[in-house]
PDB file of C-alpha atoms in Angstrom:
ATOM      1  CA  MET A 319      93.253  88.631 199.938  1.00  0.00           C
ATOM      2  CA  ALA A 320      92.051  85.079 199.349  1.00  0.00           C
ATOM      3  CA  CYS A 321      88.948  85.892 201.424  1.00  0.00           C
ATOM      4  CA  ASN A 322      88.255  88.958 199.335  1.00  0.00           C
ATOM      5  CA  GLY A 323      88.693  86.947 196.139  1.00  0.00           C
ATOM      6  CA  THR A 324      86.279  84.321 197.406  1.00  0.00           C
ATOM      7  CA  GLY A 325      83.681  86.958 198.342  1.00  0.00           C
ATOM      8  CA  GLN A 326      84.006  88.628 194.987  1.00  0.00           C
ATOM      9  CA  GLY A 327      83.686  85.277 193.257  1.00  0.00           C
ATOM     10  CA  GLU A 328      80.479  84.496 195.171  1.00  0.00           C
ATOM     11  CA  ALA A 329      79.052  87.904 194.260  1.00  0.00           C
ATOM     12  CA  ASN A 330      79.862  87.325 190.600  1.00  0.00           C
ATOM     13  CA  LEU A 331      78.284  83.888 190.785  1.00  0.00           C
ATOM     14  CA  LYS A 332      75.097  85.303 192.321  1.00  0.00           C
ATOM     15  CA  ARG A 333      74.988  88.005 189.676  1.00  0.00           C
ATOM     16  CA  HIS A 334      75.433  85.460 186.889  1.00  0.00           C
ATOM     17  CA  LEU A 335      72.762  83.214 188.388  1.00  0.00           C
ATOM     18  CA  THR A 336      70.372  86.147 188.661  1.00  0.00           C
ATOM     19  CA  GLN A 337      71.000  87.128 185.051  1.00  0.00           C
ATOM     20  CA  PHE A 338      70.540  83.511 183.991  1.00  0.00           C
ATOM     21  CA  ALA A 339      67.251  83.316 185.884  1.00  0.00           C
ATOM     22  CA  LEU A 340      66.051  86.521 184.226  1.00  0.00           C
ATOM     23  CA  VAL A 341      67.006  85.158 180.831  1.00  0.00           C
ATOM     24  CA  LEU A 342      64.865  82.114 181.572  1.00  0.00           C
ATOM     25  CA  LEU A 343      61.940  84.014 183.132  1.00  0.00           C
ATOM     26  CA  LEU A 344      61.567  86.916 180.714  1.00  0.00           C
ATOM     27  CA  PRO A 345      60.387  84.762 177.775  1.00  0.00           C
ATOM     28  CA  LEU A 346      57.925  83.049 180.112  1.00  0.00           C
ATOM     29  CA  ILE A 347      56.619  86.429 181.315  1.00  0.00           C
ATOM     30  CA  PHE A 348      56.229  87.719 177.763  1.00  0.00           C
ATOM     31  CA  LEU A 349      54.636  84.445 176.675  1.00  0.00           C
ATOM     32  CA  SER A 350      52.194  84.538 179.604  1.00  0.00           C
ATOM     33  CA  GLY A 351      51.306  88.133 178.776  1.00  0.00           C
ATOM     34  CA  PHE A 352      50.761  87.227 175.131  1.00  0.00           C
ATOM     35  CA  PHE A 353      48.435  84.348 175.991  1.00  0.00           C
ATOM     36  CA  LEU A 354      46.586  86.565 178.471  1.00  0.00           C
ATOM     37  CA  TRP A 355      46.116  89.168 175.727  1.00  0.00           C
ATOM     38  CA  LEU A 356      44.825  86.463 173.371  1.00  0.00           C
ATOM     39  CA  LEU A 357      42.386  85.298 176.054  1.00  0.00           C
ATOM     40  CA  VAL A 358      41.102  88.826 176.624  1.00  0.00           C
ATOM     41  CA  MET A 359      40.677  89.448 172.891  1.00  0.00           C
ATOM     42  CA  HIS A 360      38.895  86.111 172.449  1.00  0.00           C
ATOM     43  CA  GLU A 361      36.489  86.912 175.291  1.00  0.00           C
ATOM     44  CA  ARG A 362      35.895  90.404 173.932  1.00  0.00           C
ATOM     45  CA  THR A 363      35.142  89.025 170.466  1.00  0.00           C
ATOM     46  CA  ARG A 364      32.803  86.424 171.953  1.00  0.00           C
ATOM     47  CA  ILE A 365      30.869  89.056 173.926  1.00  0.00           C
ATOM     48  CA  GLU A 366      30.697  91.407 170.919  1.00  0.00           C
ATOM     49  CA  ASN A 367      29.410  88.612 168.664  1.00  0.00           C
ATOM     50  CA  GLN A 368      26.884  87.548 171.281  1.00  0.00           C
ATOM     51  CA  THR A 369      25.728  91.145 171.714  1.00  0.00           C
ATOM     52  CA  LEU A 370      25.499  91.602 167.941  1.00  0.00           C
ATOM     53  CA  ASP A 371      23.287  88.511 167.701  1.00  0.00           C
ATOM     54  CA  VAL A 372      21.070  89.809 170.501  1.00  0.00           C
ATOM     55  CA  THR A 373      20.929  93.276 168.905  1.00  0.00           C
ATOM     56  CA  GLN A 374      19.872  91.826 165.563  1.00  0.00           C
ATOM     57  CA  ALA A 375      17.205  89.719 167.273  1.00  0.00           C
ATOM     58  CA  LEU A 376      15.976  92.788 169.160  1.00  0.00           C
ATOM     59  CA  SER A 377      15.835  94.829 165.968  1.00  0.00           C
ATOM     60  CA  ILE A 378      13.799  92.137 164.208  1.00  0.00           C
ATOM     61  CA  THR A 379      11.418  91.812 167.167  1.00  0.00           C
ATOM     62  CA  ILE A 380      10.880  95.570 167.461  1.00  0.00           C
ATOM     63  CA  ASP A 381      10.454  95.947 163.687  1.00  0.00           C
ATOM     64  CA  ARG A 382       7.899  93.138 163.763  1.00  0.00           C
ATOM     65  CA  GLU A 383       6.004  94.889 166.565  1.00  0.00           C
ATOM     66  CA  ILE A 384       5.886  98.202 164.684  1.00  0.00           C
ATOM     67  CA  TYR A 385       5.176  96.540 161.345  1.00  0.00           C
ATOM     68  CA  GLY A 386       2.288  94.654 162.968  1.00  0.00           C
ATOM     69  CA  LEU A 387       0.869  97.970 164.136  1.00  0.00           C
ATOM     70  CA  GLN A 388       1.238  99.416 160.629  1.00  0.00           C
ATOM     71  CA  ARG A 389      -0.526  96.432 159.085  1.00  0.00           C
ATOM     72  CA  ALA A 390      -3.325  96.678 161.640  1.00  0.00           C
ATOM     73  CA  ALA A 391      -3.779 100.367 160.808  1.00  0.00           C
ATOM     74  CA  GLU A 392      -3.874  99.576 157.103  1.00  0.00           C
ATOM     75  CA  ILE A 393      -6.476  96.822 157.525  1.00  0.00           C
ATOM     76  CA  ILE A 394      -8.690  98.828 159.889  1.00  0.00           C
ATOM     77  CA  SER A 395      -8.554 101.883 157.597  1.00  0.00           C
ATOM     78  CA  TYR A 396     -10.392  99.835 154.943  1.00  0.00           C
ATOM     79  CA  SER A 397     -13.182  98.855 157.353  1.00  0.00           C
ATOM     80  CA  ASN A 398     -16.631  99.628 155.965  1.00  0.00           C
ATOM     81  CA  ILE A 399     -17.810 100.752 159.381  1.00  0.00           C
ATOM     82  CA  LEU A 400     -15.035 103.341 159.493  1.00  0.00           C
ATOM     83  CA  ARG A 401     -15.322 104.392 155.850  1.00  0.00           C
ATOM     84  CA  ASN A 402     -19.078 104.836 156.183  1.00  0.00           C
ATOM     85  CA  GLY A 403     -18.723 106.956 159.316  1.00  0.00           C
ATOM     86  CA  ARG A 404     -20.955 104.744 161.425  1.00  0.00           C
ATOM     87  CA  PHE A 405     -19.934 106.426 164.675  1.00  0.00           C
ATOM     88  CA  ASP A 406     -23.003 104.998 166.414  1.00  0.00           C
ATOM     89  CA  ILE A 407     -21.430 101.542 166.400  1.00  0.00           C
ATOM     90  CA  LEU A 408     -17.820 102.525 165.764  1.00  0.00           C
ATOM     91  CA  GLN A 409     -17.091 103.376 169.415  1.00  0.00           C
ATOM     92  CA  THR A 410     -17.721  99.808 170.594  1.00  0.00           C
ATOM     93  CA  THR A 411     -15.876  98.296 167.639  1.00  0.00           C
ATOM     94  CA  VAL A 412     -12.839 100.511 168.163  1.00  0.00           C
ATOM     95  CA  ARG A 413     -12.768  99.762 171.887  1.00  0.00           C
ATOM     96  CA  ASP A 414     -12.873  96.002 171.308  1.00  0.00           C
ATOM     97  CA  MET A 415     -10.174  96.040 168.609  1.00  0.00           C
ATOM     98  CA  ALA A 416      -7.895  98.265 170.698  1.00  0.00           C
ATOM     99  CA  ALA A 417      -8.311  96.019 173.739  1.00  0.00           C
ATOM    100  CA  GLU A 418      -7.364  92.969 171.666  1.00  0.00           C
ATOM    101  CA  LEU A 419      -4.235  94.661 170.315  1.00  0.00           C
ATOM    102  CA  ASN A 420      -3.400  96.330 173.659  1.00  0.00           C
ATOM    103  CA  ILE A 421      -3.216  99.777 172.067  1.00  0.00           C
ATOM    104  CA  VAL A 422      -5.132 103.049 172.040  1.00  0.00           C
ATOM    105  CA  MET A 423      -7.079 103.789 168.882  1.00  0.00           C
ATOM    106  CA  THR A 424      -8.286 107.268 167.938  1.00  0.00           C
ATOM    107  CA  ILE A 425     -10.002 108.758 164.882  1.00  0.00           C
ATOM    108  CA  TYR A 426      -9.693 112.402 163.796  1.00  0.00           C
ATOM    109  CA  ASP A 427     -11.305 114.563 161.174  1.00  0.00           C
ATOM    110  CA  PRO A 428      -9.086 116.590 158.773  1.00  0.00           C
ATOM    111  CA  GLU A 429      -9.097 119.522 161.221  1.00  0.00           C
ATOM    112  CA  ALA A 430      -7.576 117.314 163.949  1.00  0.00           C
ATOM    113  CA  LYS A 431     -10.823 117.142 165.895  1.00  0.00           C
ATOM    114  CA  LEU A 432     -11.032 113.939 167.903  1.00  0.00           C
ATOM    115  CA  LEU A 433     -14.084 111.963 166.774  1.00  0.00           C
ATOM    116  CA  VAL A 434     -13.654 108.581 168.468  1.00  0.00           C
ATOM    117  CA  SER A 435     -11.336 107.151 171.095  1.00  0.00           C
ATOM    118  CA  SER A 436     -11.040 103.566 172.293  1.00  0.00           C
ATOM    119  CA  ASP A 437     -10.320 104.809 175.824  1.00  0.00           C
ATOM    120  CA  THR A 438     -12.688 107.625 176.679  1.00  0.00           C
ATOM    121  CA  GLU A 439     -12.025 107.368 180.415  1.00  0.00           C
ATOM    122  CA  HIS A 440      -8.307 108.168 180.091  1.00  0.00           C
ATOM    123  CA  ILE A 441      -8.340 110.419 177.061  1.00  0.00           C
ATOM    124  CA  SER A 442      -6.380 113.117 178.912  1.00  0.00           C
ATOM    125  CA  ASP A 443      -3.520 110.636 179.444  1.00  0.00           C
ATOM    126  CA  ILE A 444      -3.045 110.072 175.723  1.00  0.00           C
ATOM    127  CA  PRO A 445      -0.966 112.485 173.595  1.00  0.00           C
ATOM    128  CA  LEU A 446      -3.458 113.785 171.050  1.00  0.00           C
ATOM    129  CA  LEU A 447      -2.414 114.611 167.515  1.00  0.00           C
ATOM    130  CA  THR A 448      -2.385 118.055 165.931  1.00  0.00           C
ATOM    131  CA  LYS A 449      -2.908 119.236 162.358  1.00  0.00           C
ATOM    132  CA  ALA A 450       0.869 119.290 161.960  1.00  0.00           C
ATOM    133  CA  ASP A 451       0.953 115.587 162.833  1.00  0.00           C
ATOM    134  CA  LEU A 452      -1.858 114.805 160.417  1.00  0.00           C
ATOM    135  CA  LYS A 453       0.000 116.532 157.589  1.00  0.00           C
ATOM    136  CA  GLN A 454       2.665 113.844 157.828  1.00  0.00           C
ATOM    137  CA  VAL A 455       0.412 111.491 155.863  1.00  0.00           C
ATOM    138  CA  SER A 456      -1.118 111.890 152.422  1.00  0.00           C
ATOM    139  CA  LEU A 457      -2.359 109.801 149.519  1.00  0.00           C
ATOM    140  CA  GLU A 458       1.254 109.474 148.382  1.00  0.00           C
ATOM    141  CA  LYS A 459       2.576 108.718 151.879  1.00  0.00           C
ATOM    142  CA  PRO A 460      -0.229 106.748 153.540  1.00  0.00           C
ATOM    143  CA  THR A 461       1.574 105.630 156.706  1.00  0.00           C
ATOM    144  CA  TYR A 462       3.443 107.673 159.285  1.00  0.00           C
ATOM    145  CA  VAL A 463       5.132 106.472 162.479  1.00  0.00           C
ATOM    146  CA  SER A 464       5.577 109.275 164.984  1.00  0.00           C
ATOM    147  CA  GLY A 465       8.371 109.840 167.437  1.00  0.00           C
ATOM    148  CA  LEU A 466       7.813 109.430 171.161  1.00  0.00           C
ATOM    149  CA  MET A 467       5.102 111.665 172.619  1.00  0.00           C
ATOM    150  CA  ARG A 468       3.368 112.044 175.961  1.00  0.00           C
ATOM    151  CA  ALA A 469       0.423 114.076 177.204  1.00  0.00           C
ATOM    152  CA  ARG A 470       2.092 115.441 180.343  1.00  0.00           C
ATOM    153  CA  GLN A 471       5.516 115.482 181.950  1.00  0.00           C
ATOM    154  CA  ASP A 472       4.972 112.442 184.163  1.00  0.00           C
ATOM    155  CA  ASP A 473       2.818 110.430 181.750  1.00  0.00           C
ATOM    156  CA  PRO A 474       4.111 107.419 179.811  1.00  0.00           C
ATOM    157  CA  TYR A 475       5.515 107.843 176.317  1.00  0.00           C
ATOM    158  CA  TYR A 476       3.584 106.667 173.261  1.00  0.00           C
ATOM    159  CA  PHE A 477       4.404 106.362 169.606  1.00  0.00           C
ATOM    160  CA  THR A 478       1.656 106.435 167.011  1.00  0.00           C
ATOM    161  CA  VAL A 479       1.040 104.888 163.621  1.00  0.00           C
ATOM    162  CA  LEU A 480      -1.107 107.281 161.583  1.00  0.00           C
ATOM    163  CA  ARG A 481      -3.079 106.276 158.528  1.00  0.00           C
ATOM    164  CA  PRO A 482      -5.589 108.185 156.358  1.00  0.00           C
ATOM    165  CA  VAL A 483      -9.071 106.818 155.699  1.00  0.00           C
ATOM    166  CA  ILE A 484      -9.915 107.364 152.049  1.00  0.00           C
ATOM    167  CA  VAL A 485     -13.565 107.495 150.974  1.00  0.00           C
ATOM    168  CA  GLU A 486     -14.331 107.799 147.251  1.00  0.00           C
ATOM    169  CA  GLY A 487     -10.824 109.053 146.541  1.00  0.00           C
ATOM    170  CA  ARG A 488     -10.907 111.742 149.228  1.00  0.00           C
ATOM    171  CA  LEU A 489      -9.201 111.834 152.584  1.00  0.00           C
ATOM    172  CA  GLN A 490     -12.097 111.629 155.034  1.00  0.00           C
ATOM    173  CA  TYR A 491     -10.613 110.683 158.415  1.00  0.00           C
ATOM    174  CA  TYR A 492      -7.341 109.885 160.111  1.00  0.00           C
ATOM    175  CA  LEU A 493      -6.862 106.644 162.016  1.00  0.00           C
ATOM    176  CA  ALA A 494      -4.243 106.642 164.781  1.00  0.00           C
ATOM    177  CA  LEU A 495      -2.990 103.541 166.591  1.00  0.00           C
ATOM    178  CA  SER A 496      -0.906 104.437 169.636  1.00  0.00           C
ATOM    179  CA  MET A 497       1.290 102.015 171.535  1.00  0.00           C
ATOM    180  CA  GLU A 498       2.933 102.642 174.870  1.00  0.00           C
ATOM    181  CA  ALA A 499       6.723 102.794 174.482  1.00  0.00           C
ATOM    182  CA  GLN A 500       7.024 100.577 177.559  1.00  0.00           C
ATOM    183  CA  ARG A 501       6.240  97.606 175.321  1.00  0.00           C
ATOM    184  CA  ILE A 502       9.514  98.215 173.504  1.00  0.00           C
ATOM    185  CA  SER A 503      11.319  98.468 176.861  1.00  0.00           C
ATOM    186  CA  ASP A 504       9.773  95.144 177.855  1.00  0.00           C
ATOM    187  CA  ILE A 505      11.240  93.560 174.731  1.00  0.00           C
ATOM    188  CA  LEU A 506      14.683  94.870 175.715  1.00  0.00           C
ATOM    189  CA  ASN A 507      14.337  93.584 179.260  1.00  0.00           C
ATOM    190  CA  ILE A 508      13.566  89.990 178.276  1.00  0.00           C
ATOM    191  CA  ARG A 509      16.700  89.680 176.149  1.00  0.00           C
ATOM    192  CA  ASP A 510      19.912  88.324 177.677  1.00  0.00           C
ATOM    193  CA  LEU A 511      22.256  91.280 177.275  1.00  0.00           C
ATOM    194  CA  HIS A 512      25.709  91.185 178.844  1.00  0.00           C
ATOM    195  CA  LYS A 513      25.751  92.962 182.202  1.00  0.00           C
ATOM    196  CA  ASN A 514      28.217  95.579 180.921  1.00  0.00           C
ATOM    197  CA  TRP A 515      26.050  96.490 177.920  1.00  0.00           C
ATOM    198  CA  THR A 516      23.069  98.830 177.807  1.00  0.00           C
ATOM    199  CA  ALA A 517      20.469  98.824 175.027  1.00  0.00           C
ATOM    200  CA  PHE A 518      18.749 101.951 173.742  1.00  0.00           C
ATOM    201  CA  VAL A 519      15.948 102.477 171.266  1.00  0.00           C
ATOM    202  CA  VAL A 520      15.755 106.052 169.979  1.00  0.00           C
ATOM    203  CA  ASP A 521      13.402 107.800 167.602  1.00  0.00           C
ATOM    204  CA  PRO A 522      14.737 109.774 164.597  1.00  0.00           C
ATOM    205  CA  ASP A 523      14.837 113.004 166.646  1.00  0.00           C
TER     206      ASP A 523
END
């Protein structure tokens, strides 16, 4: 009987020690979990803030690129050579300006007939505009930025800034400055985005 009492006493002691150990460990486990949660939330906030900063910088850079194209279209549309319809010298001028800006420049009449292109050798690779596109601009709305377009299925995408050329108060021509969408992708690629984040630029459609 004494042996049984001793065995039972040892079992009770082990049980009490185990319970005591759990009492000591549980707060430590909960505390460790809490600090781990805080660490995860801090890292998440840091990554989100970093990504927000990068996104804002990207937005400014892309807006600047498109705004620069709009300003170029506005300035060129007031060119005397263009307004006077000097197509004999306009082809060379357009080609040189387009090469400097790394864009494709085209000029249309009001019926959407292509009059001049800065890249005559690859004209079939460029998405040409239609009368429906030209109707997007007017005297009241002098600048239009198109969505992404391409000439054929496997060709690169372009977006176009369209601007009317006004001569003596009448809409005489349409000036189109087209930029390859890859330039926007290049801007995204040079930014230091977190490896788990993916950046997209989409048009309104």
